[in-house]
């Protein structure tokens, strides 16, 4: 149990285009999902907290108009990187909160912006 | 907000020996402390966690200790094996605060 999937696993796009990443909890309902960004050899940095049916809460310094988050159902949250630039290249990981405080992570999406 | 410090950043241990990774946190309201193992290019995987009403928790070769007074917690891995080589992250979150604040990570290398 507690499986989280993420799609796509990797994506390469041109500068200026938008990329959508999906995060799904496959065998449980997640009222809260989280989006993280991880640069090489660094820790996970929380970008935003996503609650089903409400607006996401963004961390300080994260542009909400650039990183659009939608949490349409209890099993799906999406992150759209709008007008991507090379500095947005990173490993994006989602997590879903099941019971109490436990968070389970998706496999991550490696984004490369050319 | 919460701040989590983790030491050491790198750790090399002879196979069969024990490894200890330490974390300190700043928010006394934090009450949930998970540890994650992340292999290169993979997702972080929860390996053990502890809540503030418990001082120690053990799962086979892995144990976590918590000192609430000092606001620090530690991961102990005994009888280390090559497959224990990975990056380990500690994290903390508080009551009613769903966010996890992560430490900076420890790259553990087990020397055969």
Tab-separated table of C-alpha atoms in Angstrom:
chain	number	residue	atom	x	y	z
A	1	UNK	CA	0.000	0.000	0.000
A	2	UNK	CA	0.831	3.726	-0.073
A	3	UNK	CA	1.995	3.924	-3.663
A	4	UNK	CA	2.511	7.304	-5.301
A	5	UNK	CA	3.140	7.613	-9.016
A	6	UNK	CA	4.430	10.545	-10.994
A	7	UNK	CA	4.332	11.228	-14.708
A	8	UNK	CA	6.394	11.832	-16.708
A	9	UNK	CA	9.577	10.466	-15.192
A	10	UNK	CA	11.651	12.781	-17.324
A	11	UNK	CA	11.000	15.580	-19.759
A	12	UNK	CA	13.111	17.789	-21.989
A	13	UNK	CA	11.578	20.992	-23.247
A	14	UNK	CA	12.548	24.217	-24.970
A	15	UNK	CA	12.877	27.446	-23.072
A	16	UNK	CA	9.572	29.321	-22.902
A	17	UNK	CA	7.327	26.278	-23.059
A	18	UNK	CA	5.143	24.890	-20.258
A	19	UNK	CA	5.403	21.460	-18.701
A	20	UNK	CA	2.781	19.618	-16.666
A	21	UNK	CA	3.700	16.970	-14.101
A	22	UNK	CA	1.102	14.645	-12.593
A	23	UNK	CA	1.187	13.095	-9.129
A	24	UNK	CA	-1.213	10.311	-8.209
A	25	UNK	CA	-1.830	8.337	-5.060
A	26	UNK	CA	-2.712	4.911	-6.427
A	27	UNK	CA	-4.127	3.036	-3.462
A	28	UNK	CA	-5.170	5.668	-0.976
A	29	UNK	CA	-6.856	9.023	-0.813
A	30	UNK	CA	-4.569	11.905	-0.075
A	31	UNK	CA	-6.133	15.058	1.251
A	32	UNK	CA	-2.771	16.756	1.084
A	33	UNK	CA	-0.010	16.514	-1.474
A	34	UNK	CA	3.316	18.285	-1.480
A	35	UNK	CA	5.632	19.405	-4.262
A	36	UNK	CA	9.375	19.516	-3.760
A	37	UNK	CA	12.316	20.522	-5.901
A	38	UNK	CA	15.706	18.924	-5.504
A	39	UNK	CA	18.892	20.186	-7.126
A	40	UNK	CA	21.866	17.824	-7.546
A	41	UNK	CA	23.458	16.821	-4.259
A	42	UNK	CA	21.053	18.974	-2.291
A	43	UNK	CA	18.149	18.404	0.032
A	44	UNK	CA	14.466	18.499	-0.794
A	45	UNK	CA	13.030	21.985	-0.813
A	46	UNK	CA	9.295	22.282	-0.315
A	47	UNK	CA	7.670	24.376	-3.018
A	48	UNK	CA	4.000	24.170	-2.077
A	49	UNK	CA	1.353	22.303	-0.149
A	50	UNK	CA	-1.656	21.218	-2.152
A	51	UNK	CA	-5.023	20.478	-0.577
A	52	UNK	CA	-7.852	18.911	-2.527
A	53	UNK	CA	-10.405	21.460	-3.627
A	54	UNK	CA	-8.543	24.521	-2.415
A	55	UNK	CA	-5.722	26.772	-3.503
A	56	UNK	CA	-2.193	25.621	-2.914
A	57	UNK	CA	-0.037	27.204	-0.238
A	58	UNK	CA	3.307	28.269	-1.634
A	59	UNK	CA	6.555	28.559	0.282
A	60	UNK	CA	8.314	31.868	0.477
A	61	UNK	CA	10.208	32.636	-2.692
A	62	UNK	CA	8.231	30.278	-4.917
A	63	UNK	CA	6.363	32.089	-7.693
A	64	UNK	CA	2.765	30.928	-7.722
A	65	UNK	CA	2.200	32.223	-11.242
A	66	UNK	CA	5.134	30.243	-12.540
A	67	UNK	CA	4.452	26.998	-10.709
A	68	UNK	CA	0.740	26.337	-11.072
A	69	UNK	CA	-0.661	23.640	-8.828
A	70	UNK	CA	-4.055	22.007	-9.176
A	71	UNK	CA	-5.413	19.382	-6.775
A	72	UNK	CA	-8.651	18.362	-8.464
A	73	UNK	CA	-9.288	15.115	-6.640
A	74	UNK	CA	-8.152	13.123	-3.619
A	75	UNK	CA	-5.786	11.126	-5.802
A	76	UNK	CA	-4.394	13.639	-8.284
A	77	UNK	CA	-2.345	16.804	-8.080
A	78	UNK	CA	-0.620	18.508	-10.997
A	79	UNK	CA	2.284	20.931	-11.176
A	80	UNK	CA	2.657	23.069	-14.287
A	81	UNK	CA	5.929	24.868	-14.830
A	82	UNK	CA	4.998	27.795	-17.030
A	83	UNK	CA	7.412	29.536	-19.396
A	84	UNK	CA	10.207	27.226	-18.301
A	85	UNK	CA	13.809	28.439	-18.381
A	86	UNK	CA	17.101	26.572	-17.954
A	87	UNK	CA	17.280	27.559	-14.276
A	88	UNK	CA	14.041	25.600	-13.726
A	89	UNK	CA	15.850	22.394	-14.649
A	90	UNK	CA	15.671	20.198	-11.585
A	91	UNK	CA	14.268	17.018	-10.056
A	92	UNK	CA	10.643	17.605	-9.037
A	93	UNK	CA	9.170	15.204	-6.494
A	94	UNK	CA	5.664	15.019	-5.118
A	95	UNK	CA	4.514	13.361	-1.940
A	96	UNK	CA	1.115	12.392	-0.600
A	97	UNK	CA	0.058	12.380	3.015
A	98	UNK	CA	-1.877	9.308	4.075
A	99	UNK	CA	-2.485	8.906	7.793
A	100	UNK	CA	-1.261	11.002	10.663
A	101	UNK	CA	1.965	12.561	9.421
A	102	UNK	CA	3.283	9.940	7.031
A	103	UNK	CA	4.312	11.187	3.611
A	104	UNK	CA	5.039	8.885	0.693
A	105	UNK	CA	7.000	10.115	-2.259
A	106	UNK	CA	6.555	9.742	-5.979
A	107	UNK	CA	9.492	8.610	-8.124
A	108	UNK	CA	10.246	12.136	-9.270
A	109	UNK	CA	10.365	13.951	-12.597
A	110	UNK	CA	13.621	15.140	-14.046
A	111	UNK	CA	13.038	18.336	-15.985
A	112	UNK	CA	15.639	19.636	-18.407
A	113	UNK	CA	14.990	22.976	-20.071
A	114	UNK	CA	17.137	23.697	-23.098
B	1	UNK	CA	9.793	28.390	11.032
B	2	UNK	CA	11.449	25.071	11.712
B	3	UNK	CA	15.144	24.615	11.005
B	4	UNK	CA	16.745	21.171	10.873
B	5	UNK	CA	20.502	20.670	10.914
B	6	UNK	CA	22.076	17.355	9.998
B	7	UNK	CA	25.582	15.990	10.589
B	8	UNK	CA	27.794	14.697	9.168
B	9	UNK	CA	27.350	15.546	5.501
B	10	UNK	CA	29.397	12.508	4.480
B	11	UNK	CA	30.142	9.328	6.369
B	12	UNK	CA	32.240	6.318	5.381
B	13	UNK	CA	31.918	3.172	7.439
B	14	UNK	CA	33.515	-0.238	7.161
B	15	UNK	CA	31.042	-2.970	6.328
B	16	UNK	CA	29.726	-4.532	9.505
B	17	UNK	CA	30.380	-1.464	11.630
B	18	UNK	CA	27.713	0.939	12.907
B	19	UNK	CA	26.760	4.319	11.468
B	20	UNK	CA	25.221	7.215	13.369
B	21	UNK	CA	23.666	10.328	11.848
B	22	UNK	CA	22.519	13.201	14.025
B	23	UNK	CA	19.940	15.941	13.562
B	24	UNK	CA	18.871	18.915	15.629
B	25	UNK	CA	15.686	20.905	15.258
B	26	UNK	CA	14.688	24.367	16.395
B	27	UNK	CA	10.917	24.287	16.929
B	28	UNK	CA	10.004	22.753	20.274
B	29	UNK	CA	6.474	22.158	18.925
B	30	UNK	CA	7.756	19.615	16.399
B	31	UNK	CA	6.529	16.152	17.244
B	32	UNK	CA	7.127	13.919	14.227
B	33	UNK	CA	10.593	12.915	13.026
B	34	UNK	CA	10.961	10.643	9.986
B	35	UNK	CA	14.128	9.409	8.325
B	36	UNK	CA	14.338	8.870	4.585
B	37	UNK	CA	16.819	6.955	2.460
B	38	UNK	CA	17.394	8.162	-1.083
B	39	UNK	CA	19.406	6.319	-3.695
B	40	UNK	CA	20.759	8.183	-6.688
B	41	UNK	CA	17.953	9.317	-8.989
B	42	UNK	CA	15.305	7.601	-6.904
B	43	UNK	CA	12.545	8.704	-4.592
B	44	UNK	CA	13.128	9.180	-0.855
B	45	UNK	CA	11.891	6.143	1.052
B	46	UNK	CA	10.701	6.257	4.629
B	47	UNK	CA	12.851	3.901	6.684
B	48	UNK	CA	11.816	4.747	10.213
B	49	UNK	CA	10.043	7.488	12.118
B	50	UNK	CA	9.472	8.510	15.708
B	51	UNK	CA	6.971	10.676	17.503
B	52	UNK	CA	7.628	12.889	20.466
B	53	UNK	CA	5.918	10.627	22.968
B	54	UNK	CA	8.582	7.970	22.372
B	55	UNK	CA	12.293	8.134	23.170
B	56	UNK	CA	13.520	5.282	21.009
B	57	UNK	CA	12.272	3.065	18.219
B	58	UNK	CA	13.946	0.096	16.599
B	59	UNK	CA	13.348	-1.873	13.436
B	60	UNK	CA	15.848	-4.665	12.868
B	61	UNK	CA	19.223	-2.998	12.157
B	62	UNK	CA	17.823	0.526	12.267
B	63	UNK	CA	17.021	2.561	15.352
B	64	UNK	CA	16.112	6.165	16.035
B	65	UNK	CA	16.496	7.999	19.323
B	66	UNK	CA	14.875	11.272	20.305
B	67	UNK	CA	15.885	13.736	23.010
B	68	UNK	CA	13.130	16.327	23.224
B	69	UNK	CA	14.861	18.372	25.876
B	70	UNK	CA	17.944	18.826	23.745
B	71	UNK	CA	15.908	18.900	20.529
B	72	UNK	CA	17.951	16.334	18.722
B	73	UNK	CA	17.357	12.919	17.218
B	74	UNK	CA	19.669	10.327	15.732
B	75	UNK	CA	19.626	7.456	13.281
B	76	UNK	CA	21.616	4.349	14.153
B	77	UNK	CA	22.377	1.644	11.615
B	78	UNK	CA	24.098	-1.467	12.939
B	79	UNK	CA	25.872	-4.239	11.030
B	80	UNK	CA	26.069	-2.058	7.956
B	81	UNK	CA	25.903	-3.623	4.507
B	82	UNK	CA	26.870	-2.297	1.066
B	83	UNK	CA	23.208	-1.769	0.207
B	84	UNK	CA	22.981	0.742	3.043
B	85	UNK	CA	25.041	3.135	0.904
B	86	UNK	CA	22.749	6.070	0.038
B	87	UNK	CA	21.864	9.589	1.100
B	88	UNK	CA	19.897	9.790	4.323
B	89	UNK	CA	17.647	12.711	5.235
B	90	UNK	CA	16.103	13.516	8.579
B	91	UNK	CA	12.982	15.658	8.791
B	92	UNK	CA	10.689	17.236	11.348
B	93	UNK	CA	7.124	18.481	11.474
B	94	UNK	CA	4.901	19.892	14.172
B	95	UNK	CA	1.436	19.252	15.534
B	96	UNK	CA	-1.090	20.540	13.047
B	97	UNK	CA	1.698	21.524	10.691
B	98	UNK	CA	1.750	19.099	7.833
B	99	UNK	CA	4.976	20.404	6.343
B	100	UNK	CA	8.146	18.431	6.681
B	101	UNK	CA	11.372	20.368	7.055
B	102	UNK	CA	14.311	18.336	5.806
B	103	UNK	CA	17.894	18.238	6.953
B	104	UNK	CA	20.687	18.732	4.446
B	105	UNK	CA	21.372	15.027	4.028
B	106	UNK	CA	24.182	12.592	4.824
B	107	UNK	CA	25.908	10.609	2.111
B	108	UNK	CA	26.690	7.247	3.681
B	109	UNK	CA	29.234	5.004	2.000
B	110	UNK	CA	29.769	1.458	3.220
B	111	UNK	CA	33.262	0.221	2.453
B	112	UNK	CA	33.347	-3.527	1.633
